[in-house]
Amino acid sequence: MKSFAKAWAILGHVFRFIRRDKKAAVGAAILLLLLVVSAFPSWFMPDNPSAEVFTPGFGVSWSHLLGTTSYGQDIFSQLIAGTRQSVTIALLVGLFSTVLSVVIGISAAYLGGWADNSLSMFTDVVLVIPTFPLIIVITSYVRNAGFWLLIFVLVMTGWSYGARQLRVQALSLRNRDYLLAARARGESSLYVIFFELIPPMTSLIVANFLGAALYAVLTAAGLQFVGLGNIQAQSWGTMLYWAQNNAALGTGMALWALAPGAAIALLGSAFALLNYAFDEIGNPALRPV
């Protein structure tokens, strides 16, 4: 019960920090807005995003807030529809990458010995591999890579940095009195890791989640832009792909490319602002005076 109370106290501290910190408040507001749009896109879409029924290349108007594509599709509706996949990829990759980072990084630090050496060596190998070229090689073998394959590739290439950070932090906590007391009581290793070691590291774990989500937003959009994702799916990256293939910037349909680019930047900014705010929680030197 004390461990749960400690975890709730930390979460309460984080919530109060978000309310006080302007960067965190802005990032949370942007992310909340995009979560609502991704959860209920039909509330905001004026038309079917796939319907090719409008005048191709039509400019901005009240009926088409961002104009239409060269295929006669409403750009604003595509932007709203693409929010769901882009946000979902960010959240899932952030979640799974963080789970892997926690399991591998904290377990290595707590167990020590050969387990630490093996897991640390595996983490270092993954960490030094050039990430984006590796992703391109993997996805190029599967043209029009599906949603879950994209998630898998991003998770497998995005967990190592967080695992390294968490291992270093766990090493500094491993010999604290409360952990030694828990081991002296005969508590299992799983209990000590999940209920004694992880709660004090909550802010760092959340920061790692936000960093992994930011990585997923930018990398997934880049892959889809070069045609390595499923180009038929509704996402901001595929909007950029089709806009680039139809020379949108040079044919009077600039918003076809600029709108999804701005949306990607907005989502990335939300995660970046929150990430910086949580870095301030874990590192008092970053806090404003």
CSV table of C-alpha atoms in Angstrom, one decimal:
chain,number,residue,atom,x,y,z
A,1,MET,CA,0.0,0.0,0.0
A,2,LYS,CA,2.9,2.4,0.8
A,3,SER,CA,4.2,1.8,-2.7
A,4,PHE,CA,0.9,2.7,-4.3
A,5,ALA,CA,0.6,5.7,-2.1
A,6,LYS,CA,4.1,6.8,-3.2
A,7,ALA,CA,3.2,6.3,-6.9
A,8,TRP,CA,0.0,8.3,-6.5
A,9,ALA,CA,2.0,11.1,-4.7
A,10,ILE,CA,4.4,11.2,-7.6
A,11,LEU,CA,1.5,11.4,-10.2
A,12,GLY,CA,-0.1,14.2,-8.2
A,13,HIS,CA,3.2,16.0,-8.2
A,14,VAL,CA,3.4,15.6,-12.0
A,15,PHE,CA,-0.1,16.9,-12.5
A,16,ARG,CA,0.5,19.9,-10.4
A,17,PHE,CA,3.7,20.6,-12.3
A,18,ILE,CA,1.9,20.4,-15.6
A,19,ARG,CA,-0.6,23.0,-14.3
A,20,ARG,CA,2.1,25.3,-13.2
A,21,ASP,CA,4.5,24.9,-16.2
A,22,LYS,CA,3.5,26.9,-19.3
A,23,LYS,CA,5.4,24.6,-21.7
A,24,ALA,CA,3.7,21.5,-20.2
A,25,ALA,CA,0.3,23.1,-20.2
A,26,VAL,CA,0.5,24.1,-23.8
A,27,GLY,CA,1.8,20.7,-24.9
A,28,ALA,CA,-0.9,18.9,-22.9
A,29,ALA,CA,-3.6,21.2,-24.4
A,30,ILE,CA,-2.4,20.5,-28.0
A,31,LEU,CA,-2.1,16.7,-27.4
A,32,LEU,CA,-5.6,16.6,-25.8
A,33,LEU,CA,-7.1,18.4,-28.8
A,34,LEU,CA,-5.5,16.0,-31.2
A,35,LEU,CA,-6.6,13.0,-29.1
A,36,VAL,CA,-10.2,14.2,-29.3
A,37,VAL,CA,-9.9,14.7,-33.1
A,38,SER,CA,-8.4,11.3,-33.6
A,39,ALA,CA,-11.0,9.6,-31.4
A,40,PHE,CA,-14.0,11.3,-33.0
A,41,PRO,CA,-12.9,12.3,-36.6
A,42,SER,CA,-16.5,12.2,-37.9
A,43,TRP,CA,-17.4,15.2,-35.7
A,44,PHE,CA,-14.9,17.4,-37.5
A,45,MET,CA,-14.9,16.0,-41.1
A,46,PRO,CA,-17.2,17.9,-43.5
A,47,ASP,CA,-16.9,15.3,-46.3
A,48,ASN,CA,-15.7,11.8,-47.1
A,49,PRO,CA,-11.9,12.1,-47.3
A,50,SER,CA,-11.6,9.5,-50.0
A,51,ALA,CA,-14.5,10.7,-52.2
A,52,GLU,CA,-13.2,12.0,-55.6
A,53,VAL,CA,-16.4,14.1,-56.2
A,54,PHE,CA,-15.2,17.7,-56.1
A,55,THR,CA,-13.5,20.0,-58.6
A,56,PRO,CA,-9.8,19.0,-58.8
A,57,GLY,CA,-7.4,21.7,-57.5
A,58,PHE,CA,-10.2,23.9,-56.2
A,59,GLY,CA,-8.9,26.7,-53.9
A,60,VAL,CA,-9.8,27.6,-50.4
A,61,SER,CA,-13.5,28.3,-49.8
A,62,TRP,CA,-16.2,27.9,-47.1
A,63,SER,CA,-17.1,24.5,-48.4
A,64,HIS,CA,-13.4,23.4,-48.7
A,65,LEU,CA,-11.4,25.1,-46.0
A,66,LEU,CA,-8.0,23.9,-47.4
A,67,GLY,CA,-9.1,23.4,-51.0
A,68,THR,CA,-9.2,20.1,-52.9
A,69,THR,CA,-6.5,17.7,-54.2
A,70,SER,CA,-5.8,17.0,-57.9
A,71,TYR,CA,-8.1,14.0,-57.5
A,72,GLY,CA,-11.0,16.1,-56.3
A,73,GLN,CA,-10.8,15.1,-52.6
A,74,ASP,CA,-11.3,17.5,-49.7
A,75,ILE,CA,-8.0,18.3,-48.1
A,76,PHE,CA,-9.4,19.3,-44.7
A,77,SER,CA,-11.3,16.1,-44.4
A,78,GLN,CA,-8.1,14.1,-45.3
A,79,LEU,CA,-6.2,16.1,-42.6
A,80,ILE,CA,-8.8,15.2,-40.0
A,81,ALA,CA,-9.0,11.6,-41.0
A,82,GLY,CA,-5.2,11.3,-41.0
A,83,THR,CA,-5.0,12.4,-37.4
A,84,ARG,CA,-6.1,9.0,-36.0
A,85,GLN,CA,-3.3,6.9,-37.6
A,86,SER,CA,-0.6,9.5,-36.9
A,87,VAL,CA,-1.5,9.9,-33.2
A,88,THR,CA,-2.1,6.2,-32.8
A,89,ILE,CA,1.4,5.3,-34.2
A,90,ALA,CA,3.0,7.9,-31.8
A,91,LEU,CA,1.2,6.6,-28.7
A,92,LEU,CA,1.7,2.9,-29.5
A,93,VAL,CA,5.3,3.2,-30.4
A,94,GLY,CA,5.9,5.4,-27.3
A,95,LEU,CA,4.1,2.8,-25.0
A,96,PHE,CA,5.8,-0.3,-26.4
A,97,SER,CA,9.2,1.3,-26.6
A,98,THR,CA,8.9,2.5,-23.0
A,99,VAL,CA,7.9,-0.9,-21.8
A,100,LEU,CA,10.9,-2.5,-23.5
A,101,SER,CA,13.2,0.2,-22.1
A,102,VAL,CA,11.9,-0.3,-18.6
A,103,VAL,CA,12.1,-4.1,-18.7
A,104,ILE,CA,15.6,-4.2,-20.2
A,105,GLY,CA,17.2,-1.1,-18.6
A,106,ILE,CA,15.9,-1.4,-15.0
A,107,SER,CA,16.2,-5.2,-15.0
A,108,ALA,CA,19.9,-5.0,-16.1
A,109,ALA,CA,20.7,-2.5,-13.4
A,110,TYR,CA,18.9,-4.3,-10.6
A,111,LEU,CA,20.0,-7.9,-11.4
A,112,GLY,CA,23.7,-6.9,-12.1
A,113,GLY,CA,26.3,-9.5,-12.9
A,114,TRP,CA,26.0,-11.5,-16.2
A,115,ALA,CA,22.5,-10.3,-16.7
A,116,ASP,CA,23.6,-6.6,-16.6
A,117,ASN,CA,26.5,-7.3,-18.9
A,118,SER,CA,24.4,-9.2,-21.5
A,119,LEU,CA,21.5,-6.8,-21.5
A,120,SER,CA,23.8,-3.8,-21.6
A,121,MET,CA,25.8,-5.2,-24.5
A,122,PHE,CA,22.6,-5.9,-26.4
A,123,THR,CA,21.4,-2.4,-25.8
A,124,ASP,CA,24.7,-0.9,-26.9
A,125,VAL,CA,24.6,-2.9,-30.2
A,126,VAL,CA,21.1,-1.7,-31.0
A,127,LEU,CA,22.0,1.9,-29.9
A,128,VAL,CA,25.0,2.2,-32.4
A,129,ILE,CA,23.1,0.8,-35.4
A,130,PRO,CA,22.1,3.7,-37.8
A,131,THR,CA,18.4,3.8,-37.2
A,132,PHE,CA,16.8,5.4,-40.3
A,133,PRO,CA,18.8,3.5,-42.9
A,134,LEU,CA,18.0,0.2,-41.0
A,135,ILE,CA,14.3,1.1,-41.0
A,136,ILE,CA,14.4,1.9,-44.8
A,137,VAL,CA,16.1,-1.5,-45.5
A,138,ILE,CA,13.5,-3.4,-43.4
A,139,THR,CA,10.4,-1.7,-44.8
A,140,SER,CA,11.7,-1.7,-48.4
A,141,TYR,CA,11.4,-5.5,-48.4
A,142,VAL,CA,7.7,-5.2,-47.7
A,143,ARG,CA,6.3,-2.6,-50.0
A,144,ASN,CA,3.3,-0.8,-48.7
A,145,ALA,CA,4.2,-1.9,-45.1
A,146,GLY,CA,1.1,-2.4,-43.0
A,147,PHE,CA,0.3,-0.5,-39.8
A,148,TRP,CA,1.5,-3.2,-37.3
A,149,LEU,CA,4.7,-3.8,-39.3
A,150,LEU,CA,5.5,-0.1,-39.1
A,151,ILE,CA,4.8,-0.1,-35.3
A,152,PHE,CA,7.0,-3.2,-34.9
A,153,VAL,CA,9.9,-1.7,-36.8
A,154,LEU,CA,9.7,1.7,-35.0
A,155,VAL,CA,9.6,0.0,-31.6
A,156,MET,CA,12.5,-2.3,-32.3
A,157,THR,CA,14.6,0.7,-33.3
A,158,GLY,CA,13.4,3.1,-30.7
A,159,TRP,CA,13.8,1.5,-27.2
A,160,SER,CA,17.5,1.4,-26.7
A,161,TYR,CA,18.2,5.1,-25.8
A,162,GLY,CA,15.6,5.0,-23.1
A,163,ALA,CA,16.9,1.7,-21.8
A,164,ARG,CA,20.3,3.2,-21.4
A,165,GLN,CA,19.0,6.2,-19.5
A,166,LEU,CA,16.8,4.1,-17.2
A,167,ARG,CA,19.7,1.7,-16.4
A,168,VAL,CA,21.9,4.6,-15.3
A,169,GLN,CA,19.2,6.0,-13.1
A,170,ALA,CA,18.4,2.6,-11.6
A,171,LEU,CA,22.1,2.0,-10.8
A,172,SER,CA,22.1,5.1,-8.7
A,173,LEU,CA,19.0,3.9,-6.8
A,174,ARG,CA,19.9,0.2,-6.5
A,175,ASN,CA,21.6,0.4,-3.1
A,176,ARG,CA,19.2,2.9,-1.4
A,177,ASP,CA,18.1,2.0,2.1
A,178,TYR,CA,14.4,1.4,1.2
A,179,LEU,CA,15.5,-1.1,-1.5
A,180,LEU,CA,17.8,-2.9,0.8
A,181,ALA,CA,15.0,-3.0,3.4
A,182,ALA,CA,12.7,-4.5,0.9
A,183,ARG,CA,15.2,-7.2,0.0
A,184,ALA,CA,15.8,-7.9,3.7
A,185,ARG,CA,12.1,-8.4,4.2
A,186,GLY,CA,12.3,-11.2,1.6
A,187,GLU,CA,10.4,-9.4,-1.1
A,188,SER,CA,10.7,-10.9,-4.6
A,189,SER,CA,12.8,-9.2,-7.3
A,190,LEU,CA,9.6,-8.4,-9.3
A,191,TYR,CA,8.1,-6.7,-6.3
A,192,VAL,CA,11.2,-4.7,-5.6
A,193,ILE,CA,11.5,-3.6,-9.2
A,194,PHE,CA,7.8,-2.7,-9.9
A,195,PHE,CA,6.8,-1.3,-6.5
A,196,GLU,CA,10.0,0.1,-5.0
A,197,LEU,CA,12.4,0.9,-7.8
A,198,ILE,CA,10.1,2.2,-10.6
A,199,PRO,CA,7.9,4.7,-8.8
A,200,PRO,CA,10.7,7.2,-8.0
A,201,MET,CA,11.6,7.0,-11.7
A,202,THR,CA,8.2,7.9,-12.9
A,203,SER,CA,9.1,11.3,-14.4
A,204,LEU,CA,12.1,9.8,-16.3
A,205,ILE,CA,9.9,7.0,-17.6
A,206,VAL,CA,7.2,9.5,-18.8
A,207,ALA,CA,9.9,11.6,-20.4
A,208,ASN,CA,11.2,8.5,-22.3
A,209,PHE,CA,7.6,7.7,-23.4
A,210,LEU,CA,7.3,11.3,-24.8
A,211,GLY,CA,10.7,11.1,-26.5
A,212,ALA,CA,9.8,7.8,-28.1
A,213,ALA,CA,6.5,9.1,-29.3
A,214,LEU,CA,8.2,12.2,-30.8
A,215,TYR,CA,10.6,9.8,-32.6
A,216,ALA,CA,7.7,7.8,-33.9
A,217,VAL,CA,5.8,10.9,-35.2
A,218,LEU,CA,8.8,12.1,-37.3
A,219,THR,CA,10.1,8.7,-38.4
A,220,ALA,CA,6.7,7.3,-39.5
A,221,ALA,CA,5.9,10.5,-41.4
A,222,GLY,CA,9.3,10.3,-43.1
A,223,LEU,CA,8.8,6.6,-44.1
A,224,GLN,CA,5.3,7.3,-45.5
A,225,PHE,CA,6.5,10.4,-47.3
A,226,VAL,CA,9.0,8.3,-49.3
A,227,GLY,CA,6.4,5.6,-50.0
A,228,LEU,CA,7.5,2.9,-47.6
A,229,GLY,CA,4.3,2.8,-45.6
A,230,ASN,CA,0.8,1.9,-46.8
A,231,ILE,CA,0.2,4.7,-49.3
A,232,GLN,CA,-3.5,4.0,-49.4
A,233,ALA,CA,-4.0,4.6,-45.6
A,234,GLN,CA,-5.2,7.9,-44.3
A,235,SER,CA,-2.4,9.6,-42.5
A,236,TRP,CA,-0.4,12.8,-42.6
A,237,GLY,CA,2.6,11.1,-44.1
A,238,THR,CA,0.6,9.6,-47.0
A,239,MET,CA,-0.9,13.0,-47.6
A,240,LEU,CA,2.7,14.3,-48.1
A,241,TYR,CA,3.4,11.4,-50.4
A,242,TRP,CA,0.5,12.1,-52.7
A,243,ALA,CA,1.1,15.9,-52.6
A,244,GLN,CA,4.7,15.4,-53.5
A,245,ASN,CA,3.9,13.0,-56.3
A,246,ASN,CA,1.4,15.5,-57.8
A,247,ALA,CA,3.7,18.5,-57.5
A,248,ALA,CA,1.3,20.2,-55.1
A,249,LEU,CA,3.7,23.1,-54.3
A,250,GLY,CA,4.1,24.0,-58.0
A,251,THR,CA,0.6,23.6,-59.2
A,252,GLY,CA,-1.3,25.9,-56.8
A,253,MET,CA,-2.2,23.3,-54.2
A,254,ALA,CA,0.4,24.2,-51.6
A,255,LEU,CA,-2.0,23.5,-48.7
A,256,TRP,CA,-2.1,19.8,-49.7
A,257,ALA,CA,1.5,19.6,-48.6
A,258,LEU,CA,1.7,22.4,-46.0
A,259,ALA,CA,-1.3,21.3,-43.9
A,260,PRO,CA,-0.1,17.8,-43.0
A,261,GLY,CA,3.4,19.2,-42.5
A,262,ALA,CA,2.1,21.7,-40.1
A,263,ALA,CA,0.0,19.0,-38.3
A,264,ILE,CA,3.1,16.8,-37.9
A,265,ALA,CA,5.0,19.7,-36.5
A,266,LEU,CA,2.2,20.5,-34.1
A,267,LEU,CA,2.0,17.0,-32.8
A,268,GLY,CA,5.8,16.8,-32.5
A,269,SER,CA,5.8,20.1,-30.7
A,270,ALA,CA,3.2,18.8,-28.2
A,271,PHE,CA,5.4,15.8,-27.3
A,272,ALA,CA,8.6,18.0,-27.3
A,273,LEU,CA,7.1,20.6,-24.9
A,274,LEU,CA,5.9,17.8,-22.5
A,275,ASN,CA,9.2,16.0,-22.8
A,276,TYR,CA,11.1,19.1,-21.9
A,277,ALA,CA,8.8,19.8,-18.9
A,278,PHE,CA,9.3,16.3,-17.6
A,279,ASP,CA,13.0,16.6,-18.0
A,280,GLU,CA,12.7,19.6,-15.6
A,281,ILE,CA,11.0,17.3,-13.1
A,282,GLY,CA,13.9,14.8,-13.2
A,283,ASN,CA,16.7,17.4,-13.5
A,284,PRO,CA,16.3,20.4,-11.1
A,285,ALA,CA,19.2,22.2,-13.0
A,286,LEU,CA,16.8,22.7,-15.9
A,287,ARG,CA,14.1,24.4,-13.9
A,288,PRO,CA,13.7,28.1,-14.4
A,289,VAL,CA,14.8,30.3,-11.5
